[in-house]
Coordinates of C-alpha atoms in Angstrom, one line a residue:
M1 CA 32.9 0.8 17.6
A2 CA 29.4 1.3 17.1
K3 CA 27.0 2.4 20.0
S4 CA 24.5 0.2 21.2
P5 CA 20.6 0.8 20.3
E6 CA 20.3 2.2 24.0
E7 CA 23.1 4.8 23.9
E8 CA 23.2 5.9 20.1
H9 CA 20.7 8.7 20.7
P10 CA 19.9 10.9 23.8
Q11 CA 16.1 9.8 24.7
K12 CA 15.7 6.7 26.6
A13 CA 13.1 4.6 25.1
F14 CA 11.5 1.2 26.0
G15 CA 9.7 -1.4 23.8
W16 CA 9.5 -5.0 22.7
A17 CA 11.9 -6.5 20.3
A18 CA 12.4 -9.8 18.3
R19 CA 16.1 -10.4 18.4
D20 CA 16.4 -13.3 16.0
S21 CA 14.1 -15.1 13.2
S22 CA 12.4 -17.0 16.0
G23 CA 10.3 -14.0 16.2
V24 CA 10.0 -14.1 20.1
L25 CA 9.5 -10.8 21.2
S26 CA 10.5 -9.6 24.9
P27 CA 11.5 -6.1 26.7
F28 CA 14.0 -4.0 24.9
H29 CA 15.8 -0.9 26.0
F30 CA 16.9 1.3 23.3
S31 CA 17.1 5.4 22.5
R32 CA 15.2 7.8 20.4
R33 CA 17.1 10.8 18.6
E34 CA 16.3 14.1 20.0
N35 CA 13.2 16.2 18.9
G36 CA 14.8 18.3 16.1
E37 CA 13.3 21.8 14.6
E38 CA 11.0 19.8 12.4
D39 CA 10.1 17.0 14.6
V40 CA 7.3 15.8 16.6
T41 CA 7.6 13.6 19.7
I42 CA 4.7 11.2 20.2
K43 CA 3.7 9.4 23.4
I44 CA 2.5 6.1 21.9
L45 CA -1.2 5.3 23.0
Y46 CA -2.1 2.3 20.8
C47 CA -0.2 0.2 17.8
G48 CA -1.9 -2.3 15.5
V49 CA -0.3 -5.5 14.9
C50 CA 0.0 -5.9 11.0
H51 CA 0.5 -9.3 9.4
S52 CA 3.8 -7.5 7.9
D53 CA 4.9 -7.4 11.5
L54 CA 4.9 -11.0 11.8
H55 CA 6.7 -11.6 8.4
I56 CA 9.2 -9.1 9.6
V57 CA 10.2 -10.6 13.2
K58 CA 10.2 -14.1 11.7
N59 CA 12.6 -12.9 8.7
D60 CA 10.3 -14.2 5.9
W61 CA 11.3 -11.8 3.5
G62 CA 15.2 -11.9 4.1
F63 CA 15.9 -8.3 5.1
T64 CA 15.2 -8.0 8.7
R65 CA 17.8 -6.0 11.2
F66 CA 17.6 -7.4 14.4
P67 CA 16.8 -6.6 16.8
V68 CA 13.6 -5.2 15.3
V69 CA 10.6 -3.5 17.2
P70 CA 7.8 -3.7 15.0
G71 CA 4.5 -1.4 14.6
H72 CA 3.5 1.1 11.9
E73 CA -0.2 1.4 13.0
I74 CA 0.7 4.0 15.5
V75 CA -1.9 6.4 17.3
G76 CA -0.4 8.9 20.1
V77 CA -0.4 12.0 21.9
V78 CA 2.2 14.8 20.8
T79 CA 4.4 15.6 23.6
K80 CA 6.9 18.0 22.1
T81 CA 7.3 20.0 18.9
G82 CA 10.3 21.8 17.0
K83 CA 10.3 25.4 16.5
N84 CA 9.6 24.9 13.1
V85 CA 6.6 22.7 13.4
K86 CA 3.3 24.2 12.1
K87 CA 0.7 21.6 12.0
F88 CA 0.7 20.4 15.4
K89 CA 0.9 21.3 19.0
V90 CA 1.3 19.6 22.5
G91 CA -1.5 17.6 23.3
D92 CA -2.8 16.6 19.7
R93 CA -3.7 13.3 19.0
V94 CA -1.9 12.0 16.2
G95 CA -1.2 8.8 14.0
V96 CA 2.0 7.6 12.2
G97 CA 1.9 4.9 9.6
V98 CA 4.1 2.6 7.2
L99 CA 6.5 5.5 6.6
V100 CA 8.7 7.9 8.5
G101 CA 11.1 9.3 5.6
S102 CA 11.8 10.0 1.9
C103 CA 13.6 11.9 -0.6
K104 CA 11.1 14.6 -1.1
K105 CA 12.4 15.2 -4.6
C106 CA 12.0 12.4 -6.8
D107 CA 8.6 12.5 -9.1
S108 CA 6.9 10.1 -6.7
C109 CA 7.4 12.4 -3.8
Q110 CA 6.6 15.5 -5.9
Q111 CA 3.0 13.7 -6.6
D112 CA 2.4 12.9 -2.9
L113 CA 3.4 9.5 -3.2
E114 CA 6.2 9.2 -0.7
N115 CA 5.5 5.4 -0.1
Y116 CA 6.9 4.5 -3.6
C117 CA 10.0 6.8 -3.2
P118 CA 13.0 4.8 -4.0
Q119 CA 14.6 6.2 -0.7
V120 CA 11.5 5.8 1.3
I121 CA 12.3 5.1 5.0
F122 CA 10.1 2.8 6.9
T123 CA 8.7 3.3 10.4
Y124 CA 10.6 0.2 11.5
N125 CA 13.6 -2.0 10.0
S126 CA 14.8 0.7 7.9
L127 CA 17.8 3.0 7.9
Y128 CA 17.1 6.7 8.8
H129 CA 19.1 9.7 7.4
D130 CA 21.6 9.5 10.1
G131 CA 22.4 5.9 9.4
T132 CA 20.5 4.3 12.4
I133 CA 18.0 1.9 12.6
T134 CA 14.3 3.0 12.7
Y135 CA 12.2 1.3 15.6
G136 CA 8.6 0.9 15.4
G137 CA 5.4 1.3 17.5
Y138 CA 5.7 -1.7 19.9
S139 CA 7.4 1.1 22.3
D140 CA 6.6 4.0 24.5
A141 CA 7.3 7.1 22.2
V142 CA 8.6 8.0 18.8
V143 CA 10.1 10.9 17.2
V144 CA 8.9 11.8 13.6
E145 CA 9.4 14.6 11.0
E146 CA 6.5 16.6 11.0
C147 CA 5.7 16.1 7.4
Y148 CA 5.2 12.3 8.1
V149 CA 2.7 12.7 10.8
L150 CA -1.1 12.3 10.4
R151 CA -3.9 14.3 12.3
F152 CA -6.0 11.7 13.8
P153 CA -9.9 12.9 13.7
D154 CA -11.3 13.5 17.0
N155 CA -14.6 11.4 16.4
L156 CA -12.2 8.2 15.4
P157 CA -11.7 5.9 18.4
P158 CA -7.6 5.7 18.9
D159 CA -7.8 1.9 19.4
A160 CA -10.1 0.8 16.6
G161 CA -8.7 3.5 14.3
A162 CA -5.1 2.7 14.7
P163 CA -5.2 -0.3 12.1
L164 CA -6.4 2.4 9.4
L165 CA -2.8 3.5 9.3
C166 CA -1.6 0.2 7.4
A167 CA -4.7 -1.8 6.7
G168 CA -7.0 1.1 5.9
I169 CA -4.8 2.8 3.5
T170 CA -3.6 -0.3 1.9
V171 CA -7.4 -0.9 0.7
Y172 CA -8.4 2.6 0.1
S173 CA -5.5 3.7 -1.9
P174 CA -6.1 1.0 -4.9
M175 CA -9.9 1.5 -4.6
K176 CA -9.5 5.1 -5.6
Y177 CA -6.7 4.7 -8.1
Y178 CA -8.3 1.9 -10.1
G179 CA -11.7 3.6 -9.9
M180 CA -13.3 1.1 -7.8
T181 CA -15.3 3.4 -6.1
E182 CA -18.5 3.7 -8.6
P183 CA -21.9 3.3 -6.8
G184 CA -23.8 0.3 -7.7
K185 CA -20.8 -1.6 -9.2
H186 CA -20.0 -5.2 -7.8
L187 CA -16.8 -5.7 -5.7
G188 CA -15.5 -8.9 -4.6
V189 CA -13.4 -9.0 -1.5
A190 CA -11.3 -12.0 -1.2
G191 CA -10.1 -13.1 2.3
L192 CA -11.8 -11.8 5.3
G193 CA -9.0 -10.7 7.6
G194 CA -7.4 -7.4 8.5
L195 CA -7.4 -6.3 5.3
G196 CA -10.7 -7.7 3.9
H197 CA -13.0 -6.8 6.5
V198 CA -11.8 -3.0 6.2
A199 CA -12.4 -3.5 2.5
V200 CA -16.0 -4.6 2.9
K201 CA -16.8 -1.2 4.8
F202 CA -15.0 0.7 2.2
G203 CA -17.2 -0.6 -0.2
K204 CA -20.4 -0.2 1.3
A205 CA -19.4 3.6 1.9
F206 CA -18.5 3.8 -1.7
G207 CA -22.1 2.4 -2.5
L208 CA -20.8 -0.8 -4.1
R209 CA -22.4 -4.3 -3.9
V210 CA -20.1 -6.3 -2.1
T211 CA -19.5 -10.1 -2.0
V212 CA -16.9 -11.7 0.3
I213 CA -14.8 -14.5 -0.9
S214 CA -13.4 -17.1 1.2
T215 CA -12.4 -20.7 1.7
S216 CA -14.1 -20.5 5.1
P217 CA -18.2 -21.2 5.1
K218 CA -18.2 -20.3 8.9
K219 CA -17.6 -16.8 8.1
E220 CA -20.9 -16.0 6.0
D221 CA -22.8 -15.0 8.9
E222 CA -20.2 -12.8 10.2
A223 CA -19.7 -11.1 6.5
I224 CA -23.3 -10.3 6.0
N225 CA -24.8 -9.7 9.4
R226 CA -22.0 -8.2 11.2
L227 CA -19.9 -6.5 8.3
G228 CA -22.6 -5.3 6.2
A229 CA -21.6 -7.5 3.1
D230 CA -24.4 -8.1 0.4
A231 CA -23.2 -11.8 -0.5
F232 CA -21.0 -14.5 0.5
L233 CA -19.0 -17.0 -2.0
V234 CA -17.4 -20.0 -0.8
S235 CA -14.5 -20.3 -3.2
S236 CA -14.1 -23.9 -2.4
D237 CA -17.4 -24.8 -3.9
P238 CA -17.2 -25.5 -7.4
A239 CA -20.9 -25.2 -8.1
K240 CA -21.1 -22.0 -6.6
M241 CA -17.9 -20.6 -8.2
K242 CA -19.5 -21.5 -11.7
V243 CA -22.6 -19.8 -10.9
A244 CA -20.8 -16.5 -10.0
M245 CA -18.3 -16.7 -13.0
G246 CA -18.1 -13.3 -14.8
T247 CA -20.6 -11.2 -12.1
M248 CA -17.9 -8.9 -10.6
D249 CA -16.6 -5.6 -11.8
Y250 CA -13.6 -5.6 -9.2
I251 CA -12.0 -7.5 -6.9
I252 CA -9.9 -6.8 -3.6
D253 CA -7.5 -9.5 -3.1
T254 CA -6.3 -9.8 0.3
V255 CA -5.0 -13.1 0.7
S256 CA -1.3 -13.3 1.8
A257 CA -1.0 -17.1 1.4
V258 CA 0.0 -18.8 -2.0
H259 CA -3.4 -19.3 -3.9
A260 CA -4.9 -19.7 -7.3
L261 CA -5.4 -16.5 -9.3
A262 CA -7.4 -18.2 -12.2
P263 CA -10.6 -18.8 -10.2
L264 CA -10.8 -14.9 -9.1
L265 CA -10.3 -13.8 -12.8
G266 CA -13.0 -16.1 -13.7
L267 CA -15.5 -14.0 -11.5
L268 CA -14.6 -11.0 -13.4
K269 CA -16.9 -9.5 -16.1
L270 CA -15.5 -8.2 -19.5
N271 CA -13.0 -5.2 -18.3
G272 CA -12.8 -6.4 -14.6
K273 CA -10.2 -5.4 -12.3
L274 CA -8.3 -7.9 -9.8
V275 CA -6.1 -6.1 -7.3
T276 CA -3.7 -7.9 -5.4
L277 CA -2.7 -6.7 -1.9
G278 CA -1.6 -9.7 -0.1
L279 CA 2.4 -10.4 0.1
P280 CA 2.9 -14.2 -0.2
D281 CA 6.4 -15.4 0.3
K282 CA 6.2 -17.1 -3.1
P283 CA 5.3 -16.1 -6.5
L284 CA 1.7 -16.7 -7.6
E285 CA 1.0 -17.9 -11.2
L286 CA -0.7 -15.8 -13.8
P287 CA -2.7 -17.1 -16.5
I288 CA -2.9 -15.0 -19.4
F289 CA -5.9 -16.5 -21.5
P290 CA -8.5 -15.0 -18.9
L291 CA -6.9 -11.4 -19.3
V292 CA -6.8 -11.3 -23.1
L293 CA -9.9 -12.9 -23.7
G294 CA -11.8 -10.8 -21.2
R295 CA -9.7 -7.6 -21.6
K296 CA -9.1 -7.9 -17.7
L297 CA -6.4 -6.2 -15.2
V298 CA -4.4 -7.8 -12.6
G299 CA -2.5 -4.8 -10.9
G300 CA -1.2 -4.2 -7.1
S301 CA -0.7 -1.2 -4.8
D302 CA 1.2 -0.6 -1.7
V303 CA -0.3 1.6 1.1
G304 CA -0.4 5.3 0.1
G305 CA 1.5 8.6 0.5
M306 CA 1.1 11.4 3.2
K307 CA -1.9 13.4 1.6
E308 CA -4.0 10.4 0.6
T309 CA -3.5 8.7 4.1
Q310 CA -4.9 12.0 5.7
E311 CA -7.8 11.9 3.1
M312 CA -8.6 8.2 4.2
L313 CA -8.6 9.2 7.7
D314 CA -11.0 11.8 7.3
F315 CA -13.2 9.5 5.1
C316 CA -13.3 7.0 7.7
A317 CA -14.1 9.9 10.4
E318 CA -17.0 11.0 8.2
H319 CA -18.5 7.3 7.4
G320 CA -17.9 5.9 10.8
I321 CA -15.3 3.4 9.5
T322 CA -13.3 1.5 12.1
A323 CA -11.3 -1.8 12.5
D324 CA -12.9 -4.9 14.2
I325 CA -10.3 -5.4 16.9
E326 CA -9.0 -7.4 19.9
L327 CA -7.3 -5.2 22.5
I328 CA -4.4 -6.8 23.9
R329 CA -1.5 -5.8 26.4
M330 CA 2.1 -5.6 25.3
E331 CA 3.0 -9.0 27.4
N332 CA 0.4 -10.9 25.4
V333 CA 2.2 -9.8 22.1
N334 CA 3.6 -13.3 21.6
M335 CA 0.4 -15.0 21.8
A336 CA -1.1 -12.6 19.4
M337 CA 1.5 -13.1 16.8
E338 CA 0.9 -17.1 17.2
R339 CA -2.8 -16.4 16.7
L340 CA -2.0 -14.4 13.7
A341 CA -0.3 -16.8 11.9
K342 CA -3.3 -19.3 12.4
S343 CA -5.3 -16.4 11.1
D344 CA -7.1 -16.6 14.5
V345 CA -7.8 -13.1 14.8
R346 CA -11.2 -11.0 14.2
Y347 CA -9.8 -9.0 12.8
R348 CA -7.0 -6.8 14.3
F349 CA -4.8 -7.1 16.9
V350 CA -4.1 -3.5 18.7
I351 CA -1.8 -3.3 21.5
D352 CA -2.7 -0.8 24.5
V353 CA 0.7 0.3 24.3
A354 CA 0.2 3.3 27.3
N355 CA -1.7 1.2 29.8
S356 CA 0.6 -1.9 29.6
L357 CA 4.1 -1.0 28.6
S358 CA 6.2 -0.6 31.9
Q359 CA 9.9 -0.6 32.7

């Protein structure tokens, strides 16, 4: 007979979990594995609330394993290390992102792209090597193999820096891979949410001209005066969209709802690149004529490997890039999920785990 989540491992743990597709989270006692020779045990200080967390607790994608403890934007402090751990010591500030395991042997892993490994193990809602379910950062502690733990720079604030472990790398990786970093080029950022506002900051750090593309005119002041965008384009205004046709070199599309790609493709110059990062629950329609007639590219990207994620954190520390956050206590996480579903957050909720999670 299978053991309960509270009994299958030796270390007692506590967090908040969703038990069914209602998505309602509540206190949850479970257990973590013992710290192995290659492992690091981390006391969790902060954990960001990602839109993927909302999809998983609602089982929108159809593969949730309940009960599920979400959270893959984790910042904490090392409390224990295995005897073979070389990179970290007790007291170090560290981060854990979207993945906690991979095969280490495939082509992707050999290229430091563990996130594309066919056997990738996600931080939560995944099966670990021992067959047990992984539980995420809406909890008091986590045990992670050293090679999937990140050094969190001292000059990055741990609360506002936490979303970089998913939102940050999700934007940084495609910008680097698709060459969207050439100073003076024009970047469009579609959607001004958790990913979009970080994309604006990366764009400016790379020396790009940045235009925010949004359906909401009320976000213009925020985009330009707070986040530093150079321009703002209301995508629901046909006249303004027509004027902007063929003016952008790249577009980062962060919209997670079903939406039309044709207007965005129209904004691109010859050889322009559109990279989609949002994960709508239904397919998007891709018109072919704009691609063929403009030699344009549509691509996608999924976070990044460990090496690139560390590079991203160091880049953020150098350039002072953090997420704009609303700090919440764990008991307010259901309210946060409801607001997130309505896109009512500027721009990322972060749970103050250490100061609010008690048994």
